[in-house]
Amino acid sequence: MPAEKAEHPALEAMVHGLKSLIAYWSGYSADAIFHARRGAAQHPHLRGTVSVWLPSLEARAAALAGDAAAAVDQAARRRDAVEPDDLDELGGLLTLPVEKQLYYQVETDVLLGQSTESTVPDAERAVQAFTDPTAPHWAFGDEAGASRRPSPRPT
């Protein structure tokens, strides 16, 4: 794998995140959880936003099984400790803005059936960030995801 040959831990973790993302959208939540956890376990000392993305991915996939609390808490703790790294400096798909973390959090809450009073405002903030193509972190895939209703997928 090129990320391993480059000996770039954040990029290696990003690859695990991408595997998790692909598994989730393919309907394989157990695989999505596995890849997110593997990336986090192999790279526990990362401080960039990929360290927030992995538990956010895990939480959303775990929500399909009805349990995401540990991963949700981990994502929040990681966000508080973020120190942007070289991937964050590059931006685009290589960084996890707060709005995207909100998008994952809202979807996780909805899948768990645990909406709170902040769920609707958080959802509106995420949708606004991803439906305005002039917004700094807009991406077509996020626009599609933020605008859809989550549905259960097979595990």
Short mmCIF file of N, CA and C in Angstrom, two decimals:
data_model
loop_
_atom_site.label_atom_id
_atom_site.label_comp_id
_atom_site.label_asym_id
_atom_site.label_seq_id
_atom_site.Cartn_x
_atom_site.Cartn_y
_atom_site.Cartn_z
N MET A 1 0.84 -1.16 0.00
CA MET A 1 0.00 0.00 0.00
C MET A 1 0.90 1.24 0.00
N PRO A 2 0.64 2.21 -0.85
CA PRO A 2 1.49 3.41 -0.94
C PRO A 2 1.59 4.18 0.37
N ALA A 3 0.51 4.26 1.16
CA ALA A 3 0.56 5.00 2.43
C ALA A 3 1.55 4.34 3.38
N GLU A 4 1.58 3.01 3.40
CA GLU A 4 2.52 2.30 4.26
C GLU A 4 3.95 2.50 3.77
N LYS A 5 4.15 2.43 2.46
CA LYS A 5 5.49 2.64 1.91
C LYS A 5 5.98 4.05 2.19
N ALA A 6 5.06 4.99 2.21
CA ALA A 6 5.44 6.37 2.50
C ALA A 6 5.66 6.57 4.00
N GLU A 7 5.32 5.58 4.81
CA GLU A 7 5.43 5.66 6.26
C GLU A 7 4.78 6.93 6.78
N HIS A 8 3.51 7.10 6.39
CA HIS A 8 2.73 8.28 6.77
C HIS A 8 1.52 7.81 7.57
N PRO A 9 1.60 7.79 8.91
CA PRO A 9 0.52 7.25 9.73
C PRO A 9 -0.85 7.87 9.47
N ALA A 10 -0.91 9.18 9.30
CA ALA A 10 -2.22 9.82 9.06
C ALA A 10 -2.82 9.35 7.74
N LEU A 11 -2.00 9.20 6.73
CA LEU A 11 -2.49 8.72 5.45
C LEU A 11 -2.92 7.26 5.55
N GLU A 12 -2.19 6.46 6.31
CA GLU A 12 -2.59 5.07 6.53
C GLU A 12 -3.95 5.02 7.23
N ALA A 13 -4.13 5.87 8.24
CA ALA A 13 -5.41 5.92 8.95
C ALA A 13 -6.53 6.37 8.01
N MET A 14 -6.22 7.30 7.12
CA MET A 14 -7.20 7.79 6.15
C MET A 14 -7.66 6.64 5.25
N VAL A 15 -6.74 5.78 4.85
CA VAL A 15 -7.09 4.63 4.01
C VAL A 15 -8.07 3.72 4.76
N HIS A 16 -7.82 3.48 6.04
CA HIS A 16 -8.76 2.67 6.83
C HIS A 16 -10.13 3.36 6.89
N GLY A 17 -10.12 4.67 7.04
CA GLY A 17 -11.37 5.42 7.04
C GLY A 17 -12.13 5.28 5.73
N LEU A 18 -11.41 5.35 4.64
CA LEU A 18 -12.05 5.19 3.34
C LEU A 18 -12.65 3.79 3.17
N LYS A 19 -11.92 2.78 3.67
CA LYS A 19 -12.46 1.42 3.63
C LYS A 19 -13.74 1.33 4.46
N SER A 20 -13.74 1.98 5.62
CA SER A 20 -14.92 2.00 6.48
C SER A 20 -16.09 2.69 5.77
N LEU A 21 -15.80 3.80 5.16
CA LEU A 21 -16.83 4.57 4.45
C LEU A 21 -17.44 3.74 3.31
N ILE A 22 -16.60 3.10 2.54
CA ILE A 22 -17.08 2.27 1.43
C ILE A 22 -17.92 1.11 1.95
N ALA A 23 -17.46 0.46 3.02
CA ALA A 23 -18.22 -0.65 3.59
C ALA A 23 -19.58 -0.18 4.09
N TYR A 24 -19.62 0.97 4.75
CA TYR A 24 -20.89 1.51 5.26
C TYR A 24 -21.88 1.75 4.13
N TRP A 25 -21.44 2.44 3.10
CA TRP A 25 -22.34 2.77 2.00
C TRP A 25 -22.68 1.55 1.15
N SER A 26 -21.92 0.47 1.31
CA SER A 26 -22.22 -0.78 0.61
C SER A 26 -23.15 -1.68 1.43
N GLY A 27 -23.48 -1.24 2.64
CA GLY A 27 -24.39 -1.99 3.48
C GLY A 27 -23.71 -2.99 4.40
N TYR A 28 -22.42 -2.87 4.60
CA TYR A 28 -21.68 -3.81 5.44
C TYR A 28 -21.20 -3.09 6.71
N SER A 29 -22.13 -2.90 7.63
CA SER A 29 -21.80 -2.12 8.82
C SER A 29 -20.74 -2.79 9.69
N ALA A 30 -20.74 -4.10 9.80
CA ALA A 30 -19.72 -4.78 10.60
C ALA A 30 -18.33 -4.53 10.03
N ASP A 31 -18.21 -4.56 8.70
CA ASP A 31 -16.91 -4.27 8.08
C ASP A 31 -16.54 -2.80 8.28
N ALA A 32 -17.54 -1.92 8.23
CA ALA A 32 -17.28 -0.49 8.44
C ALA A 32 -16.73 -0.25 9.84
N ILE A 33 -17.32 -0.91 10.83
CA ILE A 33 -16.84 -0.80 12.21
C ILE A 33 -15.42 -1.33 12.30
N PHE A 34 -15.18 -2.50 11.71
CA PHE A 34 -13.85 -3.12 11.75
C PHE A 34 -12.78 -2.18 11.22
N HIS A 35 -13.00 -1.61 10.04
CA HIS A 35 -11.97 -0.77 9.42
C HIS A 35 -11.75 0.52 10.21
N ALA A 36 -12.82 1.11 10.72
CA ALA A 36 -12.66 2.33 11.52
C ALA A 36 -11.87 2.04 12.79
N ARG A 37 -12.22 0.94 13.46
CA ARG A 37 -11.51 0.58 14.69
C ARG A 37 -10.05 0.21 14.41
N ARG A 38 -9.82 -0.47 13.32
CA ARG A 38 -8.45 -0.87 12.97
C ARG A 38 -7.57 0.35 12.73
N GLY A 39 -8.10 1.31 11.99
CA GLY A 39 -7.33 2.53 11.74
C GLY A 39 -7.01 3.27 13.02
N ALA A 40 -7.99 3.36 13.93
CA ALA A 40 -7.78 4.04 15.20
C ALA A 40 -6.79 3.27 16.08
N ALA A 41 -6.91 1.94 16.09
CA ALA A 41 -6.02 1.12 16.93
C ALA A 41 -4.58 1.15 16.43
N GLN A 42 -4.40 1.17 15.13
CA GLN A 42 -3.05 1.17 14.58
C GLN A 42 -2.37 2.54 14.69
N HIS A 43 -3.18 3.58 14.87
CA HIS A 43 -2.63 4.93 14.88
C HIS A 43 -3.23 5.75 16.02
N PRO A 44 -3.04 5.31 17.27
CA PRO A 44 -3.67 5.99 18.41
C PRO A 44 -3.09 7.37 18.74
N HIS A 45 -1.92 7.69 18.20
CA HIS A 45 -1.28 8.95 18.57
C HIS A 45 -1.54 10.09 17.58
N LEU A 46 -2.37 9.85 16.59
CA LEU A 46 -2.67 10.91 15.62
C LEU A 46 -3.44 12.03 16.30
N ARG A 47 -3.20 13.26 15.87
CA ARG A 47 -3.88 14.41 16.46
C ARG A 47 -4.67 15.21 15.43
N GLY A 48 -4.50 14.92 14.14
CA GLY A 48 -5.24 15.62 13.11
C GLY A 48 -6.69 15.15 13.08
N THR A 49 -7.46 15.72 12.17
CA THR A 49 -8.89 15.41 12.16
C THR A 49 -9.21 13.99 11.71
N VAL A 50 -8.27 13.27 11.11
CA VAL A 50 -8.52 11.87 10.80
C VAL A 50 -8.76 11.10 12.09
N SER A 51 -8.19 11.58 13.21
CA SER A 51 -8.40 10.92 14.50
C SER A 51 -9.83 11.12 15.00
N VAL A 52 -10.52 12.11 14.49
CA VAL A 52 -11.94 12.35 14.81
C VAL A 52 -12.82 11.57 13.82
N TRP A 53 -12.37 11.51 12.58
CA TRP A 53 -13.15 10.85 11.54
C TRP A 53 -13.36 9.37 11.83
N LEU A 54 -12.31 8.67 12.26
CA LEU A 54 -12.42 7.23 12.48
C LEU A 54 -13.49 6.88 13.52
N PRO A 55 -13.49 7.49 14.72
CA PRO A 55 -14.58 7.15 15.64
C PRO A 55 -15.95 7.66 15.19
N SER A 56 -15.98 8.72 14.38
CA SER A 56 -17.26 9.19 13.83
C SER A 56 -17.82 8.15 12.86
N LEU A 57 -16.94 7.59 12.03
CA LEU A 57 -17.35 6.51 11.12
C LEU A 57 -17.81 5.29 11.91
N GLU A 58 -17.05 4.94 12.94
CA GLU A 58 -17.41 3.79 13.77
C GLU A 58 -18.77 4.00 14.42
N ALA A 59 -19.00 5.18 14.97
CA ALA A 59 -20.27 5.47 15.66
C ALA A 59 -21.45 5.31 14.72
N ARG A 60 -21.33 5.87 13.53
CA ARG A 60 -22.45 5.80 12.59
C ARG A 60 -22.73 4.36 12.20
N ALA A 61 -21.70 3.57 11.93
CA ALA A 61 -21.90 2.17 11.56
C ALA A 61 -22.42 1.37 12.76
N ALA A 62 -21.89 1.64 13.96
CA ALA A 62 -22.33 0.93 15.16
C ALA A 62 -23.77 1.27 15.51
N ALA A 63 -24.22 2.44 15.11
CA ALA A 63 -25.61 2.83 15.39
C ALA A 63 -26.60 1.88 14.72
N LEU A 64 -26.20 1.31 13.61
CA LEU A 64 -27.08 0.35 12.94
C LEU A 64 -27.32 -0.88 13.81
N ALA A 65 -26.37 -1.16 14.70
CA ALA A 65 -26.51 -2.29 15.63
C ALA A 65 -27.06 -1.83 16.97
N GLY A 66 -27.34 -0.53 17.08
CA GLY A 66 -27.94 -0.01 18.30
C GLY A 66 -26.96 0.40 19.38
N ASP A 67 -25.67 0.47 19.08
CA ASP A 67 -24.69 0.82 20.10
C ASP A 67 -23.56 1.64 19.50
N ALA A 68 -23.51 2.90 19.87
CA ALA A 68 -22.45 3.76 19.34
C ALA A 68 -21.90 4.69 20.40
N ALA A 69 -22.30 4.54 21.64
CA ALA A 69 -21.96 5.50 22.69
C ALA A 69 -20.45 5.70 22.84
N ALA A 70 -19.69 4.62 22.91
CA ALA A 70 -18.25 4.75 23.13
C ALA A 70 -17.59 5.50 21.99
N ALA A 71 -17.97 5.19 20.77
CA ALA A 71 -17.36 5.86 19.61
C ALA A 71 -17.78 7.33 19.54
N VAL A 72 -19.02 7.64 19.90
CA VAL A 72 -19.48 9.03 19.91
C VAL A 72 -18.64 9.83 20.90
N ASP A 73 -18.46 9.28 22.10
CA ASP A 73 -17.65 9.96 23.12
C ASP A 73 -16.20 10.12 22.66
N GLN A 74 -15.67 9.09 22.02
CA GLN A 74 -14.29 9.13 21.52
C GLN A 74 -14.13 10.23 20.47
N ALA A 75 -15.08 10.36 19.57
CA ALA A 75 -15.01 11.40 18.54
C ALA A 75 -15.02 12.79 19.18
N ALA A 76 -15.87 12.98 20.19
CA ALA A 76 -15.93 14.28 20.87
C ALA A 76 -14.62 14.59 21.58
N ARG A 77 -14.05 13.60 22.27
CA ARG A 77 -12.76 13.81 22.95
C ARG A 77 -11.66 14.13 21.95
N ARG A 78 -11.67 13.41 20.83
CA ARG A 78 -10.64 13.64 19.81
C ARG A 78 -10.76 15.03 19.21
N ARG A 79 -12.00 15.50 19.00
CA ARG A 79 -12.19 16.85 18.43
C ARG A 79 -11.57 17.89 19.37
N ASP A 80 -11.76 17.71 20.66
CA ASP A 80 -11.22 18.66 21.63
C ASP A 80 -9.69 18.68 21.62
N ALA A 81 -9.06 17.61 21.17
CA ALA A 81 -7.61 17.50 21.19
C ALA A 81 -6.95 17.68 19.82
N VAL A 82 -7.72 18.06 18.81
CA VAL A 82 -7.18 18.16 17.45
C VAL A 82 -6.05 19.18 17.36
N GLU A 83 -5.00 18.75 16.71
CA GLU A 83 -3.91 19.62 16.28
C GLU A 83 -3.76 19.36 14.79
N PRO A 84 -4.17 20.31 13.95
CA PRO A 84 -4.13 20.07 12.51
C PRO A 84 -2.77 19.55 12.04
N ASP A 85 -2.83 18.55 11.14
CA ASP A 85 -1.60 17.97 10.60
C ASP A 85 -1.49 18.31 9.12
N ASP A 86 -0.54 17.68 8.43
CA ASP A 86 -0.32 18.00 7.02
C ASP A 86 -1.51 17.64 6.15
N LEU A 87 -2.27 16.60 6.49
CA LEU A 87 -3.47 16.28 5.71
C LEU A 87 -4.51 17.38 5.87
N ASP A 88 -4.67 17.87 7.09
CA ASP A 88 -5.61 18.97 7.32
C ASP A 88 -5.20 20.21 6.54
N GLU A 89 -3.91 20.43 6.44
CA GLU A 89 -3.40 21.59 5.68
C GLU A 89 -3.78 21.47 4.20
N LEU A 90 -3.76 20.23 3.68
CA LEU A 90 -4.15 20.03 2.29
C LEU A 90 -5.64 20.26 2.09
N GLY A 91 -6.44 19.92 3.12
CA GLY A 91 -7.88 20.18 3.09
C GLY A 91 -8.65 19.20 2.22
N GLY A 92 -9.79 19.66 1.76
CA GLY A 92 -10.66 18.82 0.93
C GLY A 92 -11.07 17.56 1.66
N LEU A 93 -10.99 16.42 0.99
CA LEU A 93 -11.38 15.15 1.57
C LEU A 93 -10.41 14.67 2.65
N LEU A 94 -9.30 15.36 2.82
CA LEU A 94 -8.29 14.94 3.78
C LEU A 94 -8.45 15.59 5.14
N THR A 95 -9.53 16.33 5.33
CA THR A 95 -9.79 16.96 6.62
C THR A 95 -11.25 16.73 7.01
N LEU A 96 -11.53 16.80 8.29
CA LEU A 96 -12.89 16.61 8.79
C LEU A 96 -13.33 17.89 9.50
N PRO A 97 -14.06 18.75 8.78
CA PRO A 97 -14.54 19.98 9.43
C PRO A 97 -15.63 19.63 10.46
N VAL A 98 -15.85 20.55 11.38
CA VAL A 98 -16.86 20.34 12.42
C VAL A 98 -18.23 20.03 11.81
N GLU A 99 -18.56 20.70 10.71
CA GLU A 99 -19.87 20.47 10.08
C GLU A 99 -20.03 19.03 9.62
N LYS A 100 -18.96 18.43 9.14
CA LYS A 100 -19.04 17.04 8.70
C LYS A 100 -19.16 16.11 9.90
N GLN A 101 -18.48 16.45 10.98
CA GLN A 101 -18.63 15.66 12.20
C GLN A 101 -20.08 15.75 12.68
N LEU A 102 -20.69 16.93 12.58
CA LEU A 102 -22.10 17.08 12.95
C LEU A 102 -22.99 16.19 12.10
N TYR A 103 -22.70 16.14 10.81
CA TYR A 103 -23.46 15.30 9.89
C TYR A 103 -23.41 13.84 10.34
N TYR A 104 -22.22 13.35 10.72
CA TYR A 104 -22.10 11.97 11.21
C TYR A 104 -22.84 11.81 12.54
N GLN A 105 -22.71 12.81 13.42
CA GLN A 105 -23.37 12.73 14.73
C GLN A 105 -24.88 12.69 14.59
N VAL A 106 -25.43 13.55 13.73
CA VAL A 106 -26.88 13.57 13.53
C VAL A 106 -27.36 12.24 12.97
N GLU A 107 -26.67 11.72 11.98
CA GLU A 107 -27.08 10.44 11.41
C GLU A 107 -27.01 9.34 12.46
N THR A 108 -25.97 9.37 13.29
CA THR A 108 -25.84 8.39 14.37
C THR A 108 -27.02 8.49 15.33
N ASP A 109 -27.35 9.72 15.76
CA ASP A 109 -28.48 9.92 16.67
C ASP A 109 -29.78 9.41 16.08
N VAL A 110 -30.01 9.72 14.81
CA VAL A 110 -31.25 9.30 14.15
C VAL A 110 -31.32 7.78 14.05
N LEU A 111 -30.22 7.16 13.66
CA LEU A 111 -30.20 5.70 13.56
C LEU A 111 -30.43 5.04 14.92
N LEU A 112 -29.95 5.68 15.98
CA LEU A 112 -30.15 5.14 17.33
C LEU A 112 -31.53 5.49 17.89
N GLY A 113 -32.24 6.40 17.22
CA GLY A 113 -33.52 6.85 17.74
C GLY A 113 -33.34 7.69 19.00
N GLN A 114 -32.21 8.38 19.10
CA GLN A 114 -31.88 9.15 20.30
C GLN A 114 -31.73 10.63 20.00
N SER A 115 -32.66 11.19 19.28
CA SER A 115 -32.58 12.61 18.98
C SER A 115 -32.69 13.42 20.27
N THR A 116 -31.93 14.51 20.31
CA THR A 116 -31.97 15.42 21.45
C THR A 116 -32.43 16.78 20.94
N GLU A 117 -32.49 17.74 21.84
CA GLU A 117 -32.92 19.07 21.39
C GLU A 117 -31.91 19.72 20.47
N SER A 118 -30.67 19.23 20.46
CA SER A 118 -29.68 19.79 19.54
C SER A 118 -29.66 19.10 18.19
N THR A 119 -30.38 17.97 18.05
CA THR A 119 -30.32 17.21 16.80
C THR A 119 -30.81 18.04 15.61
N VAL A 120 -31.95 18.69 15.74
CA VAL A 120 -32.49 19.46 14.62
C VAL A 120 -31.58 20.64 14.26
N PRO A 121 -31.16 21.47 15.23
CA PRO A 121 -30.24 22.56 14.84
C PRO A 121 -28.92 22.06 14.26
N ASP A 122 -28.40 20.95 14.81
CA ASP A 122 -27.17 20.38 14.26
C ASP A 122 -27.39 19.89 12.84
N ALA A 123 -28.52 19.25 12.60
CA ALA A 123 -28.85 18.77 11.24
C ALA A 123 -28.97 19.94 10.28
N GLU A 124 -29.64 20.99 10.71
CA GLU A 124 -29.80 22.16 9.84
C GLU A 124 -28.44 22.79 9.53
N ARG A 125 -27.56 22.84 10.52
CA ARG A 125 -26.23 23.41 10.30
C ARG A 125 -25.44 22.56 9.30
N ALA A 126 -25.50 21.24 9.45
CA ALA A 126 -24.79 20.36 8.53
C ALA A 126 -25.35 20.46 7.12
N VAL A 127 -26.68 20.44 7.01
CA VAL A 127 -27.30 20.53 5.68
C VAL A 127 -26.95 21.86 5.03
N GLN A 128 -26.99 22.94 5.78
CA GLN A 128 -26.63 24.26 5.24
C GLN A 128 -25.20 24.27 4.72
N ALA A 129 -24.30 23.67 5.48
CA ALA A 129 -22.89 23.66 5.08
C ALA A 129 -22.66 22.88 3.80
N PHE A 130 -23.49 21.86 3.58
CA PHE A 130 -23.26 20.99 2.43
C PHE A 130 -24.23 21.19 1.27
N THR A 131 -25.16 22.12 1.41
CA THR A 131 -26.03 22.40 0.26
C THR A 131 -25.66 23.72 -0.41
N ASP A 132 -24.73 24.44 0.16
CA ASP A 132 -24.24 25.69 -0.43
C ASP A 132 -22.89 25.43 -1.08
N PRO A 133 -22.86 25.34 -2.42
CA PRO A 133 -21.60 25.02 -3.09
C PRO A 133 -20.50 26.07 -2.90
N THR A 134 -20.83 27.23 -2.36
CA THR A 134 -19.80 28.24 -2.10
C THR A 134 -19.24 28.12 -0.67
N ALA A 135 -19.82 27.24 0.14
CA ALA A 135 -19.34 27.05 1.51
C ALA A 135 -17.93 26.44 1.47
N PRO A 136 -17.09 26.74 2.45
CA PRO A 136 -15.69 26.31 2.40
C PRO A 136 -15.47 24.80 2.37
N HIS A 137 -16.35 24.02 2.96
CA HIS A 137 -16.14 22.58 3.03
C HIS A 137 -17.15 21.79 2.20
N TRP A 138 -17.79 22.44 1.24
CA TRP A 138 -18.80 21.78 0.43
C TRP A 138 -18.17 20.67 -0.41
N ALA A 139 -18.90 19.58 -0.55
CA ALA A 139 -18.50 18.48 -1.44
C ALA A 139 -19.78 17.81 -1.92
N PHE A 140 -19.82 17.39 -3.17
CA PHE A 140 -21.05 16.84 -3.73
C PHE A 140 -21.52 15.59 -2.98
N GLY A 141 -20.60 14.75 -2.55
CA GLY A 141 -20.99 13.55 -1.81
C GLY A 141 -21.61 13.88 -0.46
N ASP A 142 -21.07 14.90 0.19
CA ASP A 142 -21.62 15.32 1.48
C ASP A 142 -22.98 15.98 1.30
N GLU A 143 -23.15 16.70 0.20
CA GLU A 143 -24.46 17.30 -0.06
C GLU A 143 -25.51 16.20 -0.20
N ALA A 144 -25.19 15.16 -0.93
CA ALA A 144 -26.14 14.06 -1.11
C ALA A 144 -26.42 13.37 0.22
N GLY A 145 -25.38 13.13 1.01
CA GLY A 145 -25.56 12.45 2.28
C GLY A 145 -26.31 13.27 3.30
N ALA A 146 -26.00 14.56 3.37
CA ALA A 146 -26.64 15.43 4.36
C ALA A 146 -28.11 15.69 4.02
N SER A 147 -28.49 15.47 2.79
CA SER A 147 -29.86 15.76 2.37
C SER A 147 -30.75 14.53 2.34
N ARG A 148 -30.24 13.36 2.67
CA ARG A 148 -31.05 12.15 2.62
C ARG A 148 -31.43 11.71 4.01
N ARG A 149 -32.43 10.88 4.08
CA ARG A 149 -32.84 10.27 5.34
C ARG A 149 -32.14 8.93 5.46
N PRO A 150 -31.48 8.68 6.59
CA PRO A 150 -30.81 7.38 6.74
C PRO A 150 -31.80 6.25 6.83
N SER A 151 -31.42 5.10 6.30
CA SER A 151 -32.25 3.93 6.38
C SER A 151 -31.41 2.76 6.86
N PRO A 152 -32.01 1.85 7.59
CA PRO A 152 -31.23 0.70 8.07
C PRO A 152 -30.64 -0.09 6.91
N ARG A 153 -29.45 -0.61 7.14
CA ARG A 153 -28.77 -1.43 6.14
C ARG A 153 -28.46 -2.79 6.77
N PRO A 154 -28.30 -3.80 5.96
CA PRO A 154 -27.94 -5.11 6.52
C PRO A 154 -26.57 -5.08 7.13
N THR A 155 -26.32 -5.90 8.14
CA THR A 155 -25.00 -5.96 8.77
C THR A 155 -24.19 -7.12 8.28
#
